[in-house]
Each structure stands twice: as C-alpha cells, then as structure tokens.
mmCIF file of C-alpha atoms in Angstrom:
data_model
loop_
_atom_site.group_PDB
_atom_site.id
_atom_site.type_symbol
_atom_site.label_atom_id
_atom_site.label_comp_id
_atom_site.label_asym_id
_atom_site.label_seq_id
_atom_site.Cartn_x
_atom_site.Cartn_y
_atom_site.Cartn_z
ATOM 1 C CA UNK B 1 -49.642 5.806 -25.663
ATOM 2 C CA UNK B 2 -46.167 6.420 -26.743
ATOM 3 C CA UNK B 3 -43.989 4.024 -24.968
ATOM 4 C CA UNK B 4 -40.449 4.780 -26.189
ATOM 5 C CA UNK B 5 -39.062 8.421 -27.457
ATOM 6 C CA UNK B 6 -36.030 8.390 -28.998
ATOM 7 C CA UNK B 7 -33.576 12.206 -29.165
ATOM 8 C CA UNK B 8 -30.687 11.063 -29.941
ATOM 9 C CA UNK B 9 -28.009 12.962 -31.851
ATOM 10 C CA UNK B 10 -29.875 16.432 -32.046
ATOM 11 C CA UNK B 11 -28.719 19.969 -31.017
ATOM 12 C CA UNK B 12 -30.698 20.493 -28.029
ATOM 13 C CA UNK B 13 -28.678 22.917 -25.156
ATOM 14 C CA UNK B 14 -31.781 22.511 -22.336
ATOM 15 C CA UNK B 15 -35.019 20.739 -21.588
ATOM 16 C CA UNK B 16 -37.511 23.025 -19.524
ATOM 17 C CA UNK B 17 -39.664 21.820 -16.848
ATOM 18 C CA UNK B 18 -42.951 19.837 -18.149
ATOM 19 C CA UNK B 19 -41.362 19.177 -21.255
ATOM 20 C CA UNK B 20 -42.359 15.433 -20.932
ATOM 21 C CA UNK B 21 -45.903 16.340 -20.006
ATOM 22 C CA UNK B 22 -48.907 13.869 -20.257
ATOM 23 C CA UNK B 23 -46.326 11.208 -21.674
ATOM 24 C CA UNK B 24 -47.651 8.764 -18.398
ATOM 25 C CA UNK B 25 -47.032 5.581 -20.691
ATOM 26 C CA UNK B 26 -43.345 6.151 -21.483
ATOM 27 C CA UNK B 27 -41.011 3.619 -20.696
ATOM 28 C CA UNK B 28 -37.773 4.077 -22.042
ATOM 29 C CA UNK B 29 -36.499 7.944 -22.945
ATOM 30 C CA UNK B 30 -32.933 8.853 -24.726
ATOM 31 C CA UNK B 31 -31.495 11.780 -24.726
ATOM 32 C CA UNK B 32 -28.419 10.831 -25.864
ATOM 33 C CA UNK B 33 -25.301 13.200 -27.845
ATOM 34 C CA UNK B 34 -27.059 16.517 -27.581
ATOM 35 C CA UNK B 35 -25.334 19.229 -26.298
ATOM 36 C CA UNK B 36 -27.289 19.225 -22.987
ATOM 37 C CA UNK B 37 -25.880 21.813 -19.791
ATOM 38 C CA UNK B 38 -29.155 22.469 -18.205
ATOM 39 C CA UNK B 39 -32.002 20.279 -17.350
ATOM 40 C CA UNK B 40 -34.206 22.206 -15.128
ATOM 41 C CA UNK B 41 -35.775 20.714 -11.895
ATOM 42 C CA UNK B 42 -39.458 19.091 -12.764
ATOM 43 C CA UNK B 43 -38.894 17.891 -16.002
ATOM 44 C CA UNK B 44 -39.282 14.811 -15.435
ATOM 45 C CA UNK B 45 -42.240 14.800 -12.827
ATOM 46 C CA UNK B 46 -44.625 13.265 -15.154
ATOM 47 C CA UNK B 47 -42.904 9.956 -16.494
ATOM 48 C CA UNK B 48 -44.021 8.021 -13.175
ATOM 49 C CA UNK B 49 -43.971 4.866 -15.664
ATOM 50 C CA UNK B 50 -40.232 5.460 -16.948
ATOM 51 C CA UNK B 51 -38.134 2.540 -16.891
ATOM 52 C CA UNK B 52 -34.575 3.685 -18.636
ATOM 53 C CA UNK B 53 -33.442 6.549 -18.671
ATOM 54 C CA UNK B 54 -29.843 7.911 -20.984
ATOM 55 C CA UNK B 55 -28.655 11.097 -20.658
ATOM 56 C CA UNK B 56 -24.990 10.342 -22.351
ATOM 57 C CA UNK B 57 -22.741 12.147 -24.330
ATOM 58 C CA UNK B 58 -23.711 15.486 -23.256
ATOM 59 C CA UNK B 59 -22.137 18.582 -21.572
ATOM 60 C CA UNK B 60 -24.135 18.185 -17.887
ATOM 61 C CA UNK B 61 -22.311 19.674 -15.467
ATOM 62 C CA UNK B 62 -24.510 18.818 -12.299
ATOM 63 C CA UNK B 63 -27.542 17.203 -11.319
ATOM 64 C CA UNK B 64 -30.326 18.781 -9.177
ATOM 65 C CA UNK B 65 -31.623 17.766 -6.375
ATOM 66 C CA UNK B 66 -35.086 17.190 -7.452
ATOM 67 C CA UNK B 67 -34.075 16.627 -11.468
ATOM 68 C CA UNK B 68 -35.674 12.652 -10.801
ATOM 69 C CA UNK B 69 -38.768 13.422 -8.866
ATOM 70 C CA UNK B 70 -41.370 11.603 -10.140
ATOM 71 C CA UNK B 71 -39.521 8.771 -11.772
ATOM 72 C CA UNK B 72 -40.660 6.238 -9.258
ATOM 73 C CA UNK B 73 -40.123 2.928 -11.432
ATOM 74 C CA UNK B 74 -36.952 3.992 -12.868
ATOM 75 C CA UNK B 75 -34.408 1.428 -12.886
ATOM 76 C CA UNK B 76 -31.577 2.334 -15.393
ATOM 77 C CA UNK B 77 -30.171 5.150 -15.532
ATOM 78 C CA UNK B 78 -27.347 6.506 -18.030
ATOM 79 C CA UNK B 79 -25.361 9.554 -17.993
ATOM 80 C CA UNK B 80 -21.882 8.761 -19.167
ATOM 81 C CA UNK B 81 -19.425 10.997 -21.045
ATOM 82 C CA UNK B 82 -20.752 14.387 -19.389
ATOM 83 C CA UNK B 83 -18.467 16.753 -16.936
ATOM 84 C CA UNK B 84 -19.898 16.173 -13.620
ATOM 85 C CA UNK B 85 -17.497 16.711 -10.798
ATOM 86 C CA UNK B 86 -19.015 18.350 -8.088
ATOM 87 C CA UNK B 87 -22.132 18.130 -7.518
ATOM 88 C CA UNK B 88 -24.821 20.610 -6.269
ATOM 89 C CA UNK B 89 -23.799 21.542 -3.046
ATOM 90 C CA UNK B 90 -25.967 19.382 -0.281
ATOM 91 C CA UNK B 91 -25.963 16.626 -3.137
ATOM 92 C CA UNK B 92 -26.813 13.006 -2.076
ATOM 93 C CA UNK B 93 -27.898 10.728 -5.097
ATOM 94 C CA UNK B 94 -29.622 8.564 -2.808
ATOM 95 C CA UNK B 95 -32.242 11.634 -2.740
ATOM 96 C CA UNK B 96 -32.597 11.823 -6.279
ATOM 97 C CA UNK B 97 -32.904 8.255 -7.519
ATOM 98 C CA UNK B 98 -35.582 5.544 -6.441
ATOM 99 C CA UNK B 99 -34.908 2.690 -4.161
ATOM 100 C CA UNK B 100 -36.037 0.527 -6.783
ATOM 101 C CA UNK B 101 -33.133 1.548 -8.986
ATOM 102 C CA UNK B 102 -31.022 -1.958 -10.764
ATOM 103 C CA UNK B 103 -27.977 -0.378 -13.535
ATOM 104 C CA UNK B 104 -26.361 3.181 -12.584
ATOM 105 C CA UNK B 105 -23.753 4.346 -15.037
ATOM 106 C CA UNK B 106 -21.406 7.490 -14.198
ATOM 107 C CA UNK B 107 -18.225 6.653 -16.911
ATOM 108 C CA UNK B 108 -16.149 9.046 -18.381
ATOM 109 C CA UNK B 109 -16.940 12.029 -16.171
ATOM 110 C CA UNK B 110 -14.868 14.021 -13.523
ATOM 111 C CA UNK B 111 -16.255 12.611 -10.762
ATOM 112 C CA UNK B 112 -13.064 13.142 -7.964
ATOM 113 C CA UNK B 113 -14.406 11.322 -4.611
ATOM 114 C CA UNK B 114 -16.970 8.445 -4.038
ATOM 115 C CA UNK B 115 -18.253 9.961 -0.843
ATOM 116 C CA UNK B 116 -19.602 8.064 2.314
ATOM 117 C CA UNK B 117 -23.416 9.828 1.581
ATOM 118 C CA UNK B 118 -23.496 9.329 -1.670
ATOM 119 C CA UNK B 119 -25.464 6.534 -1.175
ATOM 120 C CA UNK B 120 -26.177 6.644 2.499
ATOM 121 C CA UNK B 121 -30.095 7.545 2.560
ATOM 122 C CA UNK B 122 -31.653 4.865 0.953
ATOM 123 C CA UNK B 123 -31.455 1.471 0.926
ATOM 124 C CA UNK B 124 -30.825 0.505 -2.513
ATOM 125 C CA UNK B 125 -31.863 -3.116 -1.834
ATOM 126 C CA UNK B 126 -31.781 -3.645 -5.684
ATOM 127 C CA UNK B 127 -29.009 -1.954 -7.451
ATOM 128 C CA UNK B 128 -27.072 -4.525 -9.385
ATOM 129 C CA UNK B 129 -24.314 -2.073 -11.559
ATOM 130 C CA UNK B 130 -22.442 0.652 -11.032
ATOM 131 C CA UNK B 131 -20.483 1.988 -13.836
ATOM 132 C CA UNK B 132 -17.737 4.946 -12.538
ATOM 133 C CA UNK B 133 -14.890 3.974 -15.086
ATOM 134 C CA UNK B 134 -13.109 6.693 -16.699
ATOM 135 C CA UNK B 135 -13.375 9.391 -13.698
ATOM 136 C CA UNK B 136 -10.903 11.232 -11.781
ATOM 137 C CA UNK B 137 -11.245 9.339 -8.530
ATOM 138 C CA UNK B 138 -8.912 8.968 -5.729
ATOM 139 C CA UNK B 139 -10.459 8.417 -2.894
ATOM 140 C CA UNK B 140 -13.426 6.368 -1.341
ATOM 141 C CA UNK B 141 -14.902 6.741 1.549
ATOM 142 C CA UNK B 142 -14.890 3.676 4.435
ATOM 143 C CA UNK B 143 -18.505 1.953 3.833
ATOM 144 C CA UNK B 144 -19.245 4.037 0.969
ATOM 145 C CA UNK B 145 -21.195 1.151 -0.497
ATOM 146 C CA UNK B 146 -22.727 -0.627 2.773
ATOM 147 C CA UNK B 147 -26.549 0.412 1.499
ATOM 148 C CA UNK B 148 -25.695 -1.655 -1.738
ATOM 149 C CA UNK B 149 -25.733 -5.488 -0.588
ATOM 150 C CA UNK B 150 -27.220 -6.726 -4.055
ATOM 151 C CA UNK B 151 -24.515 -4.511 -6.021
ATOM 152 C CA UNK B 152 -23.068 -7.757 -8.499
ATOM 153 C CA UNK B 153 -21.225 -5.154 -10.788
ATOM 154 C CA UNK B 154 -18.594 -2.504 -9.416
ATOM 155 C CA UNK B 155 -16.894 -0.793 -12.248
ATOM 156 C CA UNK B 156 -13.647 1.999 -10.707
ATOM 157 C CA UNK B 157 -11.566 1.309 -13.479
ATOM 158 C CA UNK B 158 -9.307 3.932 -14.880
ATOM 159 C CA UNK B 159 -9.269 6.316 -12.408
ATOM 160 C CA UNK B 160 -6.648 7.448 -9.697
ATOM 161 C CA UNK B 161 -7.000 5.251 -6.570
ATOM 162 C CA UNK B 162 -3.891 4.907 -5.154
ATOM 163 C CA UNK B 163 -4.735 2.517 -1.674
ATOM 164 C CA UNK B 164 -7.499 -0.109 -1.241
ATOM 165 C CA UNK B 165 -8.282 -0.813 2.625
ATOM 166 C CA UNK B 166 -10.310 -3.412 4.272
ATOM 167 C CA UNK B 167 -13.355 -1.033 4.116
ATOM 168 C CA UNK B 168 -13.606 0.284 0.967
ATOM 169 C CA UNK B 169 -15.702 -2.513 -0.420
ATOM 170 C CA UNK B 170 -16.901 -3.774 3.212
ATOM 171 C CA UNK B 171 -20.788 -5.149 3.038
ATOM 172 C CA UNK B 172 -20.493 -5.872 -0.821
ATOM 173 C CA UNK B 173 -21.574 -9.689 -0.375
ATOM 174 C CA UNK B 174 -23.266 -10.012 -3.621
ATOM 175 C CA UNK B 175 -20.806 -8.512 -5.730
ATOM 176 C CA UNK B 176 -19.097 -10.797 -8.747
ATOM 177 C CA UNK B 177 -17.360 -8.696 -10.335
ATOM 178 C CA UNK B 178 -15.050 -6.059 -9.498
ATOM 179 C CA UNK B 179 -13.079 -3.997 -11.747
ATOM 180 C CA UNK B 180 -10.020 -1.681 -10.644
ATOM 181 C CA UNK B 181 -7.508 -2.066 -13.264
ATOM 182 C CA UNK B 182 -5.721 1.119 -14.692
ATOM 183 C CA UNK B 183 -5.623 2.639 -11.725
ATOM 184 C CA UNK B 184 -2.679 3.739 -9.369
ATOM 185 C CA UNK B 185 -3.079 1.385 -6.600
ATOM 186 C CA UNK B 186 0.270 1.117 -5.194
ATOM 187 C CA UNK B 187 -0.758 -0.616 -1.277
ATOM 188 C CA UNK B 188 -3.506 -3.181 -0.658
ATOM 189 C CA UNK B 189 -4.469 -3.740 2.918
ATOM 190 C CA UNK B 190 -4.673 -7.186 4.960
ATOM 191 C CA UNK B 191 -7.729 -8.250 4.468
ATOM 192 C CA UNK B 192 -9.045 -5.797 1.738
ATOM 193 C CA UNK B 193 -11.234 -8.519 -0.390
ATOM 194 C CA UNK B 194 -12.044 -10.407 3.044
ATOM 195 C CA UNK B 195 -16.346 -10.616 2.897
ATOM 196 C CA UNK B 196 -16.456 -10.793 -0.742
ATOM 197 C CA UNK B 197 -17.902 -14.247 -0.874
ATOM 198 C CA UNK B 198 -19.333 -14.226 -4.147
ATOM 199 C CA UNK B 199 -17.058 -12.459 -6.511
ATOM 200 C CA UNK B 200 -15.934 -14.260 -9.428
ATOM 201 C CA UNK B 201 -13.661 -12.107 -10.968
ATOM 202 C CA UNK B 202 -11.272 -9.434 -9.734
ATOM 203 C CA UNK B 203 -9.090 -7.336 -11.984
ATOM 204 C CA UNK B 204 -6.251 -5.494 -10.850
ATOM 205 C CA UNK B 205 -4.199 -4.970 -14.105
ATOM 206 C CA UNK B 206 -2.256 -1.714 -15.026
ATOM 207 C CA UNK B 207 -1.713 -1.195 -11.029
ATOM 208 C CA UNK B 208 1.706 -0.425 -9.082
ATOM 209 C CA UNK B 209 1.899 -3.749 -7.375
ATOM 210 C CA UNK B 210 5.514 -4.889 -6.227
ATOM 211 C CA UNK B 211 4.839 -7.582 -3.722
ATOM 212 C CA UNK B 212 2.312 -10.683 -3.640
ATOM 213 C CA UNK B 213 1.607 -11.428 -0.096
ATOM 214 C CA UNK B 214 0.045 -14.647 1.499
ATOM 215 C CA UNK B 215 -2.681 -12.447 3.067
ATOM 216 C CA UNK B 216 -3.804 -10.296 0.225
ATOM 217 C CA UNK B 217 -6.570 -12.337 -1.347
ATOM 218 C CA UNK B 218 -7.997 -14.510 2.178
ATOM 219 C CA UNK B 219 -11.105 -15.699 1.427
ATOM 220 C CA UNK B 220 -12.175 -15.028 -2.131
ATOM 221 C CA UNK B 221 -13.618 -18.384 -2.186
ATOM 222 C CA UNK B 222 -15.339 -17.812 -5.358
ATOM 223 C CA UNK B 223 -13.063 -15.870 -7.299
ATOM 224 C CA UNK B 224 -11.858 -17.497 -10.825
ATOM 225 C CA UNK B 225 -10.033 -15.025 -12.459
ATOM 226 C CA UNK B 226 -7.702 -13.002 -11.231
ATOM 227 C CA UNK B 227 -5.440 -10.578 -13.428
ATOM 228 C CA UNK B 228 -2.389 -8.719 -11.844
ATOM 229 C CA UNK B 229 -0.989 -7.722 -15.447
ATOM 230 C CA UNK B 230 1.165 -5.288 -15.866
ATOM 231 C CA UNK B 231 1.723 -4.450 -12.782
ATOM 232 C CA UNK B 232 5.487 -3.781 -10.771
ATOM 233 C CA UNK B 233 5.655 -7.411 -8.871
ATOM 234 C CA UNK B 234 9.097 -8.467 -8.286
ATOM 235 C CA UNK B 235 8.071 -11.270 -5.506
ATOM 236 C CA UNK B 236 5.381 -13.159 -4.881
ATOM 237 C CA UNK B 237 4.564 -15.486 -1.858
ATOM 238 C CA UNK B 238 4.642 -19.385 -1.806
ATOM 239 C CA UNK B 239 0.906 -18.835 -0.145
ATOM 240 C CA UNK B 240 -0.273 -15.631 -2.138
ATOM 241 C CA UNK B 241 -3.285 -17.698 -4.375
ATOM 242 C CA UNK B 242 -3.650 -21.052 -1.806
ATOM 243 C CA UNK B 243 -6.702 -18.629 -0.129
ATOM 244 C CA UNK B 244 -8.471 -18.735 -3.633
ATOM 245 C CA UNK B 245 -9.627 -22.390 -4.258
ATOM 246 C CA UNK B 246 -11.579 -22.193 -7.312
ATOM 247 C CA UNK B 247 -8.607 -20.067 -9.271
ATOM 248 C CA UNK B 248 -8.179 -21.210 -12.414
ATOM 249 C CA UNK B 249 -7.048 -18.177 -14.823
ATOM 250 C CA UNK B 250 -4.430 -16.074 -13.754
ATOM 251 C CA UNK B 251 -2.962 -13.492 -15.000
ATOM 252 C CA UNK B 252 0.685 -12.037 -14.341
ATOM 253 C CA UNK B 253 2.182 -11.119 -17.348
ATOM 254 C CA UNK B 254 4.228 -7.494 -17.783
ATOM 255 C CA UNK B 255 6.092 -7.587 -14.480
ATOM 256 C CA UNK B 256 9.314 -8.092 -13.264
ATOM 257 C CA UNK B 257 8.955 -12.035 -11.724
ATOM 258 C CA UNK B 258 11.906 -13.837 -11.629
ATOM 259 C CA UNK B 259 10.998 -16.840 -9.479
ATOM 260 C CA UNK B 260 7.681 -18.643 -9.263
ATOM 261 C CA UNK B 261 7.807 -20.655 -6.588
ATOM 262 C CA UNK B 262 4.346 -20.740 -5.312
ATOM 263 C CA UNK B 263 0.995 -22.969 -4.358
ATOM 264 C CA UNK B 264 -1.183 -22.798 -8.105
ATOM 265 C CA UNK B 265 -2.241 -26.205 -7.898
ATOM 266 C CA UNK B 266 -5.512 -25.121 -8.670
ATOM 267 C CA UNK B 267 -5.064 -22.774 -11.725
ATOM 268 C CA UNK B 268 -5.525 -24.076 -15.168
ATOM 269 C CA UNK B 269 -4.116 -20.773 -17.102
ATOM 270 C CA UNK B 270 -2.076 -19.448 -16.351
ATOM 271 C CA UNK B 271 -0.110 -16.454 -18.298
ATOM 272 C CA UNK B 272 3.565 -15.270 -17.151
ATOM 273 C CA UNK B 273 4.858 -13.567 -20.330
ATOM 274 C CA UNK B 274 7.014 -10.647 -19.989
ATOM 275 C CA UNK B 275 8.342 -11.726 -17.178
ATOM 276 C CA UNK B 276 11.384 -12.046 -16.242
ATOM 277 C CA UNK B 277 11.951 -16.177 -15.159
ATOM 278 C CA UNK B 278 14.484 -18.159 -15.632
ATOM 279 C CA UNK B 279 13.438 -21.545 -14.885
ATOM 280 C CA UNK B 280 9.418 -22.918 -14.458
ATOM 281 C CA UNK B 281 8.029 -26.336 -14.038
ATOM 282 C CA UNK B 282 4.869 -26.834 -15.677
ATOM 283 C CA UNK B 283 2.385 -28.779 -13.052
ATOM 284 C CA UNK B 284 -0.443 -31.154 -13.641
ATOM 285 C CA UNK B 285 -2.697 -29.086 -13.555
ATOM 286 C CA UNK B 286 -2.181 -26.330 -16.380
ATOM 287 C CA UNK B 287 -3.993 -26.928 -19.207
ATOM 288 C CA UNK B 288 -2.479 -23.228 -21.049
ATOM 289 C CA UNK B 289 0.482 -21.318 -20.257
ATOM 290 C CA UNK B 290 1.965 -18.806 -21.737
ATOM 291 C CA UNK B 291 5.874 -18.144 -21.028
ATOM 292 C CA UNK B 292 6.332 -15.808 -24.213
ATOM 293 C CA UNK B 293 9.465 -13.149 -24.086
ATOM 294 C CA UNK B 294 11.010 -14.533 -20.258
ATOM 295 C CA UNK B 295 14.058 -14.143 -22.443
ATOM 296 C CA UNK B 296 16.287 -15.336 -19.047
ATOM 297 C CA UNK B 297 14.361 -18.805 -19.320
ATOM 298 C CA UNK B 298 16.642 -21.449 -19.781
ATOM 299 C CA UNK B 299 14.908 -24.314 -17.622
ATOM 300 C CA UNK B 300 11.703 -25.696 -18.335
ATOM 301 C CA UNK B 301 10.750 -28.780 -16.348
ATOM 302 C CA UNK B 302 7.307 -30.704 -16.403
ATOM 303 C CA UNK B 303 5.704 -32.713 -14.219
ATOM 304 C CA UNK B 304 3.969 -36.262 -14.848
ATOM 305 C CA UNK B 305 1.024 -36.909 -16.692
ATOM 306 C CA UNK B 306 0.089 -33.566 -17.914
ATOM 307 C CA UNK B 307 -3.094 -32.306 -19.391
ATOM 308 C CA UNK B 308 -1.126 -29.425 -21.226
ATOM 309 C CA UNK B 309 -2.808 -28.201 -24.384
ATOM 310 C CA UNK B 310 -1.264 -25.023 -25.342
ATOM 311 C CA UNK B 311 2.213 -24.087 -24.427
ATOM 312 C CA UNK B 312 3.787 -20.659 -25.986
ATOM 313 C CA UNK B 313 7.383 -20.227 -25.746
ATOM 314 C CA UNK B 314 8.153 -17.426 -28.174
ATOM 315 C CA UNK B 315 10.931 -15.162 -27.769
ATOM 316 C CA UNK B 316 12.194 -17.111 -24.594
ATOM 317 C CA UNK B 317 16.146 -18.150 -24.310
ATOM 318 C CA UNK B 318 16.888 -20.250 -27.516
ATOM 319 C CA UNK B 319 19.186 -22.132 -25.287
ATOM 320 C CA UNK B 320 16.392 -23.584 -23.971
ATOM 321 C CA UNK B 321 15.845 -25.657 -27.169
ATOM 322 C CA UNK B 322 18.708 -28.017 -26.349
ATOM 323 C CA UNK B 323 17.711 -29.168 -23.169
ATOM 324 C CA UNK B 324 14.263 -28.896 -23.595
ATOM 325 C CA UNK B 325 12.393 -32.778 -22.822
ATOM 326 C CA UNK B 326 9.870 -32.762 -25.906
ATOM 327 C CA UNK B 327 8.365 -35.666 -25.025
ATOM 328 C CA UNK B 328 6.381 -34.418 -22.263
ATOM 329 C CA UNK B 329 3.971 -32.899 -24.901
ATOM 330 C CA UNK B 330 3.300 -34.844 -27.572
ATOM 331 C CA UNK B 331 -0.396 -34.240 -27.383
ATOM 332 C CA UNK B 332 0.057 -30.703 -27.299
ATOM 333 C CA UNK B 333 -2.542 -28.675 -29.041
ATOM 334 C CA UNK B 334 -0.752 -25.454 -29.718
ATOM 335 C CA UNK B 335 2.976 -24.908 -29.126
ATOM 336 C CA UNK B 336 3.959 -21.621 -30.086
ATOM 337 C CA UNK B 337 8.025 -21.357 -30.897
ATOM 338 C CA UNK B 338 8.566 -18.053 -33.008
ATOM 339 C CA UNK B 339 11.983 -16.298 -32.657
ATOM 340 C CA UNK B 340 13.780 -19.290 -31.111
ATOM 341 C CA UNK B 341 16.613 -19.571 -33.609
ATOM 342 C CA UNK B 342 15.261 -23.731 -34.156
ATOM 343 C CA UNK B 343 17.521 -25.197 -36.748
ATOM 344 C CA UNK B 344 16.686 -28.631 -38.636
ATOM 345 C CA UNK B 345 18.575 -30.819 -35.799
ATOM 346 C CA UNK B 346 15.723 -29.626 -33.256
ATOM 347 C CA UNK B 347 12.819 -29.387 -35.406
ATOM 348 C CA UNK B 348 13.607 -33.432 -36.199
ATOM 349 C CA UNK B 349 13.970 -33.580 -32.122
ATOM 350 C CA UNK B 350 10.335 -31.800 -31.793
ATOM 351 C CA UNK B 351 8.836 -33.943 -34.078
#
C-alpha cells in the first residue's frame, strides 16, 4: 500500500525495467540527485496510479519514447538540472506524457529548440506550467504551443531567444504569466502579445531592447506588471503603455532614458533608476517612484494633489536640492536622499 517512495540523494547510475513492480498504489515517486544516465523503457509501466513524478538533478541525457507508458494519471512531472538536448530521434513528448498532464518542468538543461511537434499530438487540455528556464534555446517554432490553451505559467527565461514574433505565443489565452527575462531578445514584432487576454504579468528584463513603440504591448488588457529592466531603451513612445489599462508597476530601471514623456496615467510604481533623465514630473497617480542615480536630474516637478508615499532620490543631481518644491510631499512616507551633498540650510527647508 505504499503511497509515496522517496530516493533521493543516493548513488544510483540506472533503473531497469519493472523495477517499480506491483507498487499499483504509489502516488508520488522521487528520484531526485542520483547520478541517473539510463532509465530503460518499461520501468514505469506499473505505477498506473502515479501522480508526481521528479527525476532532477541527474545526468539523463534523453528520454525514450515509451519511458512514461503506463503513467496514465500522472500530472507533474520534474526533470530539471539533467543534460537533455536532443532528444531520441522521432521524439515528440506529446507521445510520452498523458493528456491529463497539469506542471511540466525542463530547467537547467540543454534543451536548444522548442519545436512545432513537441507538443503537437495531444491535446493537453490541462497543462497549467511549463518550466524551460535555464536552457540553451533560441528558437521557437510558430504555434509551438497552440495544443496548450489552459497553459497559465510559461517559464523561457535565461536562455538565448533573440526575436519574439506574433506567433510564438499565438493560442496562449489562459496564460498569466510569462517569463522571458535574461534572454537576448533584441526585436519584438507588431503585435507579438496581441491574444494574450489574461496575462497578468510579463517580464522582459535583462533583454536588448532600444526602442518602446506604441504598438508593442496592444491589448494586454490584463497585464499589471510589466518589467523592461535593464534593458538598452534609449526612447520610448508617448503611446507605448496607453494599450495596457490595468498597469500599475512598471519597471524601467538600468537603461539609457533620457526623456519620459509618455501616457502612465494608470501606473502606480513606477521605477526609473539608472536612468539617465534629466527632468520628471511626478503625476497623480504614483503612489512609489524611484528616480535613484539619474545623476543628469536637475528638474523635478509634481503635479496637484498627490497620493505619493515613497519617493527615492539618491544619488540624483544635488543641484536639484535648491530648486526642489518640498512642499508637495509633506505626507510622504519614505523619501530616500543619500549622497545628495544636503547641508543644514536644506535639511531646515525639508523639514
């Protein structure tokens, strides 16, 4: 009646066919940091009942085509921190994994290519997480994901993409997160985010980004947060976030902005440090901003009747101490002035 068989941190090299036999009841199985190469086909044939399944922190180089027969209820499956690049030849994981399948994590392996049939044969009408962070992947396939209309999680981070096109991501309606930071993405098509309705976050962070346009994010009517830090951007557009209505983080700092004259009238934080500004005007509508080492900022204006609760000015021009109006935030919550060069005369003018 064993439900639940832990292997973790052993020495085991290979698991023979049948090794698993009888265990029918067996929910959850771990396998994890072995030294595992070889897990022959069959093994698992038995462990119809298997709900989780973690093969991490091994040395697999490939999976079989019939390594999963017989899981039929399986619905998380694990295999991060392993070497597989290319799989067997004829591989489609759609072949190997049940329909029924919810959390599928592939991080930290050498995976090169997300491939059109990769998940092309079934319709995976309940996989909610794909985890493929920490690969070697350049390129994906137009409609790679279109049999993946539940998929809420997409994980590409830290890889090697390098374009995103207006199909890359096409028939991922459910989707709420997407994460693509630490790439190399250096050109983002018209229209690339256009049918995903639902997503709440997108990040975009340690990209090659130089240019904001009015187009880029139409109709991410959902999206919250956004992060573009650390990026290239030298210019953004006065319409670049007006197509996201319920923005209200955003992220920009580490880039090369000089100028932000844009629509924001919906964002509520909003972080530009490490920038390179060298005058702002805080709106209404901010509630935190963060301006910290824009060491060219010597104008900083504010609109009326602010709801402004944290403010961080550290490192910017000192200059801008002297013409500074303090009495725009007087209720201020946290106002961050390190490294300003503030002498007595405008610490009595603060107060």
């Amino acid at each position: 009646n064993t439900d639940r068989l832990n292997l973790n941190y052993n020495l085991l090299s290979k698991i023979l066919a049948r090794s698993f036999y009888g265990l029918k009841s067996l929910l959850y199985l771990y396998i994890n940091y072995n030294q595992l190469e070889t897990i022959e086909t069959n093994v698992f044939i038995d462990l119809s009942n298997l709900l989780r399944l973690e093969l991490s922190f091994n040395r697999i180089k490939f999976l079989s085509l019939t390594l999963f027969k017989g899981l039929e209820r399986l619905e998380i499956l694990l295999a991060n921190k392993n070497s597989l690049s290319n799989f067997e030849s004829g591989f489609e994981i759609s072949f190997l994994l049940p329909s029924i399948i919810k959390s599928l994590w592939l991080s930290s392996n050498k995976l090169r290519s997300i491939r059109k049939n990769l998940l092309s044969k079934n319709n995976f009408k309940f996989l909610e997480r794909i985890y493929l962070n920490k690969n070697q992947i350049s390129v994906i396939e137009p409609k790679s994901f279109e049999n993946t209309k539940k998929l809420e999680i997409l994980d590409i981070s830290q890889n090697c993409l390098f374009r995103i096109t207006k199909e890359t991501f096409f028939s991922l309606i459910s989707l709420k997160f997407l994460f693509i930071q630490s790439n190399t993405i250096n050109y983002i098509g018209k229209n690339s985010f256009q049918h995903l309705n639902n997503l709440i976050e997108l990040n975009l962070e340690f990209n090659y980004l130089t240019i904001i346009q009015n187009e880029l994010f139409f109709d991410l009517i959902s999206v919250r947060k956004l992060n573009l830090a650390s990026n290239l951007i030298n210019f953004l557009e006065f319409n670049s976030f007006k197509s996201i209505p319920k923005l209200d983080n955003l992220n920009l700092r580490n880039n090369r902005i000089k100028s932000f004259n844009v629509f924001y009238s919906q964002v509520k934080i909003l972080n530009l440090a490490n920038n390179q500004l060298e005058h702002f005007t805080i709106s209404q509508n901010l509630t935190d901003i963060d301006l910290k080492n824009n060491k060219n900022l010597i104008r900083l204006n504010f609109e009326e009747n602010l709801n402004l609760k944290s403010l961080m000015l550290e490192n910017t021009n000192s200059k801008l101490m002297n013409v500074i109006n303090f009495e725009y935030i007087l209720n201020i919550t946290l106002l961050n002035l390190n490294y300003m060069k503030i002498d007595y005369e405008i610490l009595e003018k603060i107060q």
